[in-house]
Short mmCIF file of the C-alpha atoms (twelve columns), coordinates in Angstrom:
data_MODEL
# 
_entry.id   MODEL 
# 
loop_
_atom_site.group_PDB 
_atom_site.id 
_atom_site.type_symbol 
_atom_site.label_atom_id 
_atom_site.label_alt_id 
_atom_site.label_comp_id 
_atom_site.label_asym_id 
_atom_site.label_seq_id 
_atom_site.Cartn_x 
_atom_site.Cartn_y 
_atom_site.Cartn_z 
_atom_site.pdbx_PDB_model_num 
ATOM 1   C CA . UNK A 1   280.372 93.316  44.532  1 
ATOM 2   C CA . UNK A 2   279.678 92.701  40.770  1 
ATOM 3   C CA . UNK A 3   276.066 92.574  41.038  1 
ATOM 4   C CA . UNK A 4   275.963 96.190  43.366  1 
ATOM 5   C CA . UNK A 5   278.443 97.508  40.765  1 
ATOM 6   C CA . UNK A 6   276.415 96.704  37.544  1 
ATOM 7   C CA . UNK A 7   272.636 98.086  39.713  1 
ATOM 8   C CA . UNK A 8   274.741 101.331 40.485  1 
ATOM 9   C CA . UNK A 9   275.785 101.708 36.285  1 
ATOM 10  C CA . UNK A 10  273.724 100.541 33.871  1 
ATOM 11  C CA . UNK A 11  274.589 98.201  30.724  1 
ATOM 12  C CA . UNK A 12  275.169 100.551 28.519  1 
ATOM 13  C CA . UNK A 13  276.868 102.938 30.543  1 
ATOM 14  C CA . UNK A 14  279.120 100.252 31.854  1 
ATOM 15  C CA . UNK A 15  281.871 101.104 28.850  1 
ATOM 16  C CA . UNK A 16  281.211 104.953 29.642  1 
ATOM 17  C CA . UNK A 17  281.835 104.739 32.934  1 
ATOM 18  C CA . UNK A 18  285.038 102.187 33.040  1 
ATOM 19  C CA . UNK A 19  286.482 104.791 30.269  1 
ATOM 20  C CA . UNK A 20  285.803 107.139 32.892  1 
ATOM 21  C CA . UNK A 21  287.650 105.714 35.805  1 
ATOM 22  C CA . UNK A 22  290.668 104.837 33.742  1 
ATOM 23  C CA . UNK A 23  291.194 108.585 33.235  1 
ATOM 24  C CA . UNK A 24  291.321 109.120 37.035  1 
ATOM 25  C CA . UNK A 25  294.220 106.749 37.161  1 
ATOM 26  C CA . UNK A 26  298.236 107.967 37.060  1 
ATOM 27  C CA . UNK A 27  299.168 105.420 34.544  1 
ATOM 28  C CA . UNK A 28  298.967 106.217 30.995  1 
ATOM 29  C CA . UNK A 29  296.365 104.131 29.096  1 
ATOM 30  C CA . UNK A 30  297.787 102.838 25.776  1 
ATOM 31  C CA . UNK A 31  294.068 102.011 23.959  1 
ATOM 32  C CA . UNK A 32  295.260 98.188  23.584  1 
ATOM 33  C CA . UNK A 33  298.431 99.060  22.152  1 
ATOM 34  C CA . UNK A 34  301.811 98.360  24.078  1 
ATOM 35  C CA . UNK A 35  303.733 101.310 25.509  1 
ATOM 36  C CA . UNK A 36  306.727 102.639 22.801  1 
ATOM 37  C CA . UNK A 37  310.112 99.926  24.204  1 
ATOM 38  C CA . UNK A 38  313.177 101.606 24.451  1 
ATOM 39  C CA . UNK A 39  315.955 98.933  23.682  1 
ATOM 40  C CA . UNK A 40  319.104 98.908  25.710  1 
ATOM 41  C CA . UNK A 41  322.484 97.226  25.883  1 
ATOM 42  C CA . UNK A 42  322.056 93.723  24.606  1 
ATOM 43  C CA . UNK A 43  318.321 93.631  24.043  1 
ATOM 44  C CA . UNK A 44  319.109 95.916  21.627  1 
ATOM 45  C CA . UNK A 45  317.277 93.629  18.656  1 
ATOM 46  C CA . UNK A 46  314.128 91.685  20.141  1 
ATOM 47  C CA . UNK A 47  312.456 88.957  18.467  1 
ATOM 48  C CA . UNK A 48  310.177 90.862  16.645  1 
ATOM 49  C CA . UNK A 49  312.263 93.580  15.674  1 
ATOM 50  C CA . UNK A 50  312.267 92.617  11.598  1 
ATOM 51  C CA . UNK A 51  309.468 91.029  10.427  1 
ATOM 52  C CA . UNK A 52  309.671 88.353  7.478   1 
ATOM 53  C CA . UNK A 53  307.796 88.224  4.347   1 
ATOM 54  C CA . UNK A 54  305.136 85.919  6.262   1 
ATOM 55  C CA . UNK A 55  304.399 88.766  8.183   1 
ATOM 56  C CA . UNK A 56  300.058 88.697  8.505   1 
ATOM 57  C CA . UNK A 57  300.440 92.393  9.331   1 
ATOM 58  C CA . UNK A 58  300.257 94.243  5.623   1 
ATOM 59  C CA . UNK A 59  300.580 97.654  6.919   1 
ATOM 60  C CA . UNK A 60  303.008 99.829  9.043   1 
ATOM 61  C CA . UNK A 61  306.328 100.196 8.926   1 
ATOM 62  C CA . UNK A 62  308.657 97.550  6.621   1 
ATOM 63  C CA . UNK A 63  310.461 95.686  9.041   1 
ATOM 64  C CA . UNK A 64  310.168 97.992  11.842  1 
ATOM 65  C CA . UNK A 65  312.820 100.066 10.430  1 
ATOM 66  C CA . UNK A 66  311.522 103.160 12.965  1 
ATOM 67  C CA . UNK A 67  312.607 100.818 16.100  1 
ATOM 68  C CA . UNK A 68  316.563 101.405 15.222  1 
ATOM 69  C CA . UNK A 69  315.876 105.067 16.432  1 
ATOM 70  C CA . UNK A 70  315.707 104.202 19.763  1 
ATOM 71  C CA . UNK A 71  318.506 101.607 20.189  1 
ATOM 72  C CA . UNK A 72  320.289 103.194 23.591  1 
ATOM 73  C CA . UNK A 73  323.892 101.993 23.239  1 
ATOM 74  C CA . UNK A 74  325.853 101.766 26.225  1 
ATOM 75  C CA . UNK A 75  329.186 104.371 26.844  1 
ATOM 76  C CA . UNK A 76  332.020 104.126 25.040  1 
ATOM 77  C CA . UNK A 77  335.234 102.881 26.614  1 
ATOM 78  C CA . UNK A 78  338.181 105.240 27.375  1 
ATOM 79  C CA . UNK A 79  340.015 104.274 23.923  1 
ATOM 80  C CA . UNK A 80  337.532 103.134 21.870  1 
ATOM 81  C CA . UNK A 81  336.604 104.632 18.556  1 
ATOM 82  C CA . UNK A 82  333.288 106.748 19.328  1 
ATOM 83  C CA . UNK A 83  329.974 105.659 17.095  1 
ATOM 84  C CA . UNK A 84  329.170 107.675 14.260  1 
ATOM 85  C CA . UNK A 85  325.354 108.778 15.116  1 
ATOM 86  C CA . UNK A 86  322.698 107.993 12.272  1 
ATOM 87  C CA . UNK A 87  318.799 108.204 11.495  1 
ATOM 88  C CA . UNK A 88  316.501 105.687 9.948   1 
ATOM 89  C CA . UNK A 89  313.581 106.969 8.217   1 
ATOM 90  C CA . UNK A 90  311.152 105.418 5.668   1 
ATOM 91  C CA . UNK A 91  308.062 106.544 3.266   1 
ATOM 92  C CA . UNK A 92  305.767 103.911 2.680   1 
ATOM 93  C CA . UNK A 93  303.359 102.731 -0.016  1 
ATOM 94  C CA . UNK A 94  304.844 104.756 -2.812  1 
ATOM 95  C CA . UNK A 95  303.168 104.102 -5.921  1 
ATOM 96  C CA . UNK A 96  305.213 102.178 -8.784  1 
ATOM 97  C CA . UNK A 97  306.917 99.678  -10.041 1 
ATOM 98  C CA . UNK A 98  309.942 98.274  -7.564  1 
ATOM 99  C CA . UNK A 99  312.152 97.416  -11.209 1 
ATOM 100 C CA . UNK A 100 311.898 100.952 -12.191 1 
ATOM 101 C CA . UNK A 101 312.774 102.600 -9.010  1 
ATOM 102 C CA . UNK A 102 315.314 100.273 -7.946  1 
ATOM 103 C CA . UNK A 103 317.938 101.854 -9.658  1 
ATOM 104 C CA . UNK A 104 317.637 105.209 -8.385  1 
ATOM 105 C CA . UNK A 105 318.175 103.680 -4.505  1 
ATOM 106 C CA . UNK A 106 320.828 102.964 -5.235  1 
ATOM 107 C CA . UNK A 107 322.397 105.745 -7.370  1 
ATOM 108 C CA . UNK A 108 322.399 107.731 -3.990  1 
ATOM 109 C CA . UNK A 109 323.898 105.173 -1.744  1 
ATOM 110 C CA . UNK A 110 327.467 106.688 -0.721  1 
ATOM 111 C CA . UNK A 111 326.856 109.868 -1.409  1 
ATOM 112 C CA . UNK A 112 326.049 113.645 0.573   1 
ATOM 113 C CA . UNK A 113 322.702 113.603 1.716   1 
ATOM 114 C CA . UNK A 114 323.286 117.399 -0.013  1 
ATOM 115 C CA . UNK A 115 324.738 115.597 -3.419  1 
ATOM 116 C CA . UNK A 116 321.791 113.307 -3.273  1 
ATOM 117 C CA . UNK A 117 319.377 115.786 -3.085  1 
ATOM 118 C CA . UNK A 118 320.445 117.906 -5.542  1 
ATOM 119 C CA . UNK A 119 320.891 114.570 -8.298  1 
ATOM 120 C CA . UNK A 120 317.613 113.398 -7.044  1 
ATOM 121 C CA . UNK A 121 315.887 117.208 -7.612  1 
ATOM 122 C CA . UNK A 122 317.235 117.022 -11.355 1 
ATOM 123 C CA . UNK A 123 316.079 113.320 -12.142 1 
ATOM 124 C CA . UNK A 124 313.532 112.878 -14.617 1 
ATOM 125 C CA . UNK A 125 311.426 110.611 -13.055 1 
ATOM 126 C CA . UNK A 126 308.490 112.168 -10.728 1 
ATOM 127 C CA . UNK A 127 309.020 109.694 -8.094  1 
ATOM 128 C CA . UNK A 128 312.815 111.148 -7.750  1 
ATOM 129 C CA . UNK A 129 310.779 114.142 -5.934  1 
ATOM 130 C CA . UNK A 130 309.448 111.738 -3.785  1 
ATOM 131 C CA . UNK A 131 312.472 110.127 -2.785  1 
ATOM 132 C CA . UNK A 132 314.404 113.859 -2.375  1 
ATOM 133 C CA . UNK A 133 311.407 114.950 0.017   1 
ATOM 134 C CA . UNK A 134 312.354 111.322 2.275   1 
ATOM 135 C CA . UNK A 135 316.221 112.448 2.424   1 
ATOM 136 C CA . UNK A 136 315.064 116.181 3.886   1 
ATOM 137 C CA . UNK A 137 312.910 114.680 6.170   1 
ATOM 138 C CA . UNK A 138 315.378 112.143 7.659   1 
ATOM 139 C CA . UNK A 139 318.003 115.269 7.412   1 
ATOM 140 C CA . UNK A 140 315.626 117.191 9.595   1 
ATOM 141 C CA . UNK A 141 314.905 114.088 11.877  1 
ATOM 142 C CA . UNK A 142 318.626 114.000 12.749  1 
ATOM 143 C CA . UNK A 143 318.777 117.515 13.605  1 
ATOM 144 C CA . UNK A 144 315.757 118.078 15.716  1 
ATOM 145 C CA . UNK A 145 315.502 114.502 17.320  1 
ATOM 146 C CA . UNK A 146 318.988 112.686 17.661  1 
ATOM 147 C CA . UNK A 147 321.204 115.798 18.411  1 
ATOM 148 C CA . UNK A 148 323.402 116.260 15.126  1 
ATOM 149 C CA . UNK A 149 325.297 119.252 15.163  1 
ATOM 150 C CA . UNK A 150 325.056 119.756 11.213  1 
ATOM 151 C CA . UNK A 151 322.902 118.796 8.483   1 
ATOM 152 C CA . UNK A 152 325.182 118.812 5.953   1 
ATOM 153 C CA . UNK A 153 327.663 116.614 7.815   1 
ATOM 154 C CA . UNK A 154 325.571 113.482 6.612   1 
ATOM 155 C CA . UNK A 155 325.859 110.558 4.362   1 
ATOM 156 C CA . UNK A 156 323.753 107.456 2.676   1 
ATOM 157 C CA . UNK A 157 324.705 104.482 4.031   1 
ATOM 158 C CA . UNK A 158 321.428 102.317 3.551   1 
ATOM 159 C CA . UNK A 159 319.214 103.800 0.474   1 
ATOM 160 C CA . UNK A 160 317.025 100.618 -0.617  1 
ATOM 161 C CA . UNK A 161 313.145 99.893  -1.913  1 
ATOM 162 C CA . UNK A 162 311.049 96.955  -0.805  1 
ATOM 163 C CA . UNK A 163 307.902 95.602  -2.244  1 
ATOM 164 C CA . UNK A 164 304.905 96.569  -0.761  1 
ATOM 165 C CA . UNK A 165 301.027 95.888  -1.655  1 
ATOM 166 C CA . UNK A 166 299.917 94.482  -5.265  1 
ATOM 167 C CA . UNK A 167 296.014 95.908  -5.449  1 
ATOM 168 C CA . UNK A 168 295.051 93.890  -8.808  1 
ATOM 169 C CA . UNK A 169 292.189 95.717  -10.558 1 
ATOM 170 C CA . UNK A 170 290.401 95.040  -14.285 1 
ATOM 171 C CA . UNK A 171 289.942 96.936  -17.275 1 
ATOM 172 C CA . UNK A 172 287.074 96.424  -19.760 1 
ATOM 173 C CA . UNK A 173 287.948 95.227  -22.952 1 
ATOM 174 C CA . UNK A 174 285.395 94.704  -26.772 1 
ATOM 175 C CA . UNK A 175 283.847 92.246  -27.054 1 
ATOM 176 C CA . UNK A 176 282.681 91.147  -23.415 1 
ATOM 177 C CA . UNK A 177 286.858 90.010  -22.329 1 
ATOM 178 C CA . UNK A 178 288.771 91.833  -19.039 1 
ATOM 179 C CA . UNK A 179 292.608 92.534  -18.216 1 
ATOM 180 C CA . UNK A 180 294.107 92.379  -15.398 1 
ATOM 181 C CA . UNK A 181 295.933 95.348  -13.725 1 
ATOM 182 C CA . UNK A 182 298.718 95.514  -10.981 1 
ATOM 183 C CA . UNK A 183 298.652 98.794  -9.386  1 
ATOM 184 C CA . UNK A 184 302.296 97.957  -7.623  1 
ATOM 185 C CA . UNK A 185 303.904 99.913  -4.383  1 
ATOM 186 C CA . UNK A 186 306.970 99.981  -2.480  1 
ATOM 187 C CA . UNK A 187 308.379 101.261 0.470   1 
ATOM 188 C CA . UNK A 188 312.067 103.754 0.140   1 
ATOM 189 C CA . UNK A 189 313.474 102.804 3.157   1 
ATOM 190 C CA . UNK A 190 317.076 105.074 3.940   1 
ATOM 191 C CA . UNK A 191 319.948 105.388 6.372   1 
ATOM 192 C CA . UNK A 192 321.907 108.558 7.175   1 
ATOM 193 C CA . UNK A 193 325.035 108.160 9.196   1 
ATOM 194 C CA . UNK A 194 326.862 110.958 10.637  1 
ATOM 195 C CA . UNK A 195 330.375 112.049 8.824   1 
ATOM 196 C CA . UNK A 196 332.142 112.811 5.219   1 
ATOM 197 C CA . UNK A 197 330.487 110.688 2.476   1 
ATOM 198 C CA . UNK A 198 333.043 107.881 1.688   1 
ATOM 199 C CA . UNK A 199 331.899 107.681 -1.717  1 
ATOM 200 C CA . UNK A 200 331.049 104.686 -4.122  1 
ATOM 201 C CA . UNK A 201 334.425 102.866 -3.710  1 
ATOM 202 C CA . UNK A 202 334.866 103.646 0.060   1 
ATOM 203 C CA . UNK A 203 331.129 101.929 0.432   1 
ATOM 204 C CA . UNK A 204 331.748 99.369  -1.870  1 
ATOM 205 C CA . UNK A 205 335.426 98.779  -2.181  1 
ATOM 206 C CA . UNK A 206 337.241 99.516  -5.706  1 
ATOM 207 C CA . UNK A 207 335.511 97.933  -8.592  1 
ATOM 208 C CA . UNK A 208 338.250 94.952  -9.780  1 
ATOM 209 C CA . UNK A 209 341.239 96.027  -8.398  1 
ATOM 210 C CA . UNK A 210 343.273 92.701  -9.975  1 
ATOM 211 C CA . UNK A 211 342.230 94.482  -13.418 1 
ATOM 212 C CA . UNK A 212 345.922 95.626  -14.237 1 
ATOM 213 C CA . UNK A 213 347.515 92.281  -12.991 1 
ATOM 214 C CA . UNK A 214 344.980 90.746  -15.622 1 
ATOM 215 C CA . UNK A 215 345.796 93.220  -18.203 1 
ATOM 216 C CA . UNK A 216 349.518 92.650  -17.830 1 
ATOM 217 C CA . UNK A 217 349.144 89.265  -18.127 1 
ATOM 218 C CA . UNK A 218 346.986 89.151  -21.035 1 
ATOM 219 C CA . UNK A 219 349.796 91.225  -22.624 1 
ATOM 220 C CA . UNK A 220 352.538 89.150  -21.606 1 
ATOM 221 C CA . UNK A 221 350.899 86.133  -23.256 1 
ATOM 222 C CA . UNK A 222 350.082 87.760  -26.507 1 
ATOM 223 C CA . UNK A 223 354.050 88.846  -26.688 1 
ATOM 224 C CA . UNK A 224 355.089 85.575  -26.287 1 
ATOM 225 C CA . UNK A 225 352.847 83.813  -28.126 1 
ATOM 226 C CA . UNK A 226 354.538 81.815  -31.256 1 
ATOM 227 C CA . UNK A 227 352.809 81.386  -34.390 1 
ATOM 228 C CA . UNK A 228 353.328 77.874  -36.392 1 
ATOM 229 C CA . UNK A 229 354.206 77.459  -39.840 1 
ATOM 230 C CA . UNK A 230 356.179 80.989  -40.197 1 
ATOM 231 C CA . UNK A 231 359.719 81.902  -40.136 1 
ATOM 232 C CA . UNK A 232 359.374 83.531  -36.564 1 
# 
């Protein structure tokens, strides 16, 4: 059967012709990639779902933050508090430094994806642009693709930068001697979750709420205190 097959289709129409027949067939042909995975119920996070920092893949998405958007949670029980819907979205291989940008992740986190546009439209920094044109894109995303009713009615819950490449270049110097350069990107990886913005304290908790106890104490001590060697 092999031997009448190859006489009836020559060598070099053999990958032509097998091309050919796998467009007659029902069953969608994926190029050597595996079909998208839709993750249900309690195989909601597979093995490879985050990948570590030994990762041999370089490119593609940062720990396959894209998969989270098609986690298929099972119904709600009669009673139970309903799940606030959100959207993952990413831009990768931004160009700069991940110390300089690091900041501005997470000046946004806990706020209105509207408030964090507008403070990220007004920053001086030109990756800040960048950053604002990720939030209107993930906005958008949760409109069009996971069914929220209003834009506006979304917060930043996960707003974080991870190091990508290092491409290491060299710049002439006098007298015959090199430098090294880093040209350095990252990846802006966010999180919008579906309701009012709970703010930095509701997302963080209150910054040292034992302050006053501490204060009262401190005050307490410095009352009593005695000096020696004085008439008090």
């Amino acid at each position: 059967m092999t031997s009448l097959f190859q006489k009836l289709f020559a060598r070099h129409h053999l990958s032509t012709t097998i091309t050919w027949l796998r467009t007659l067939s029902l069953t969608p042909v994926y190029h050597g990639k595996p079909p998208p995975e839709v993750f249900r119920g309690s195989n909601w996070q597979p093995a490879d779902t985050i990948k570590t920092d030994d990762s041999t893949v370089p490119f593609g998405v940062p720990d396959d933050w894209d998969k989270y958007n098609r986690i298929v949670y099972p119904p709600a029980a009669p009673g139970e508090e309903p799940r606030a819907g959100y959207v993952n979205h990413c831009r990768t291989y931004i160009r700069g430094n991940i110390k300089k940008y690091w900041f501005l992740a997470q000046m946004v986190r806990g706020m209105s994806v509207d408030e964090a546009v507008k403070q990220l439209s007004f920053h001086k920094l030109p990756i800040a642009i960048k950053m604002r044109d990720t939030l209107i894109e993930a906005q958008e995303m949760a409109v069009k693709e996971h069914n929220i009713e209003y834009k506006s009615n979304l917060w930043v819950s996960q707003s974080y930068i991870k190091q990508a490449l290092i491409v290491k270049g060299l710049r002439r110097r006098p007298k015959y001697s090199f430098t090294a350069i880093h040209y350095r990107y990252f990846h802006y990886m966010i999180r919008l979750e579906e309701g009012p913005a709970p703010g930095k304290e509701g997302l963080y908790g209150p910054q040292l709420p034992e302050l006053n106890d501490r204060l009262n104490k401190r005050l307490e001590y410095l009352n009593n205190r005695k000096l020696l060697g004085t008439i008090a």
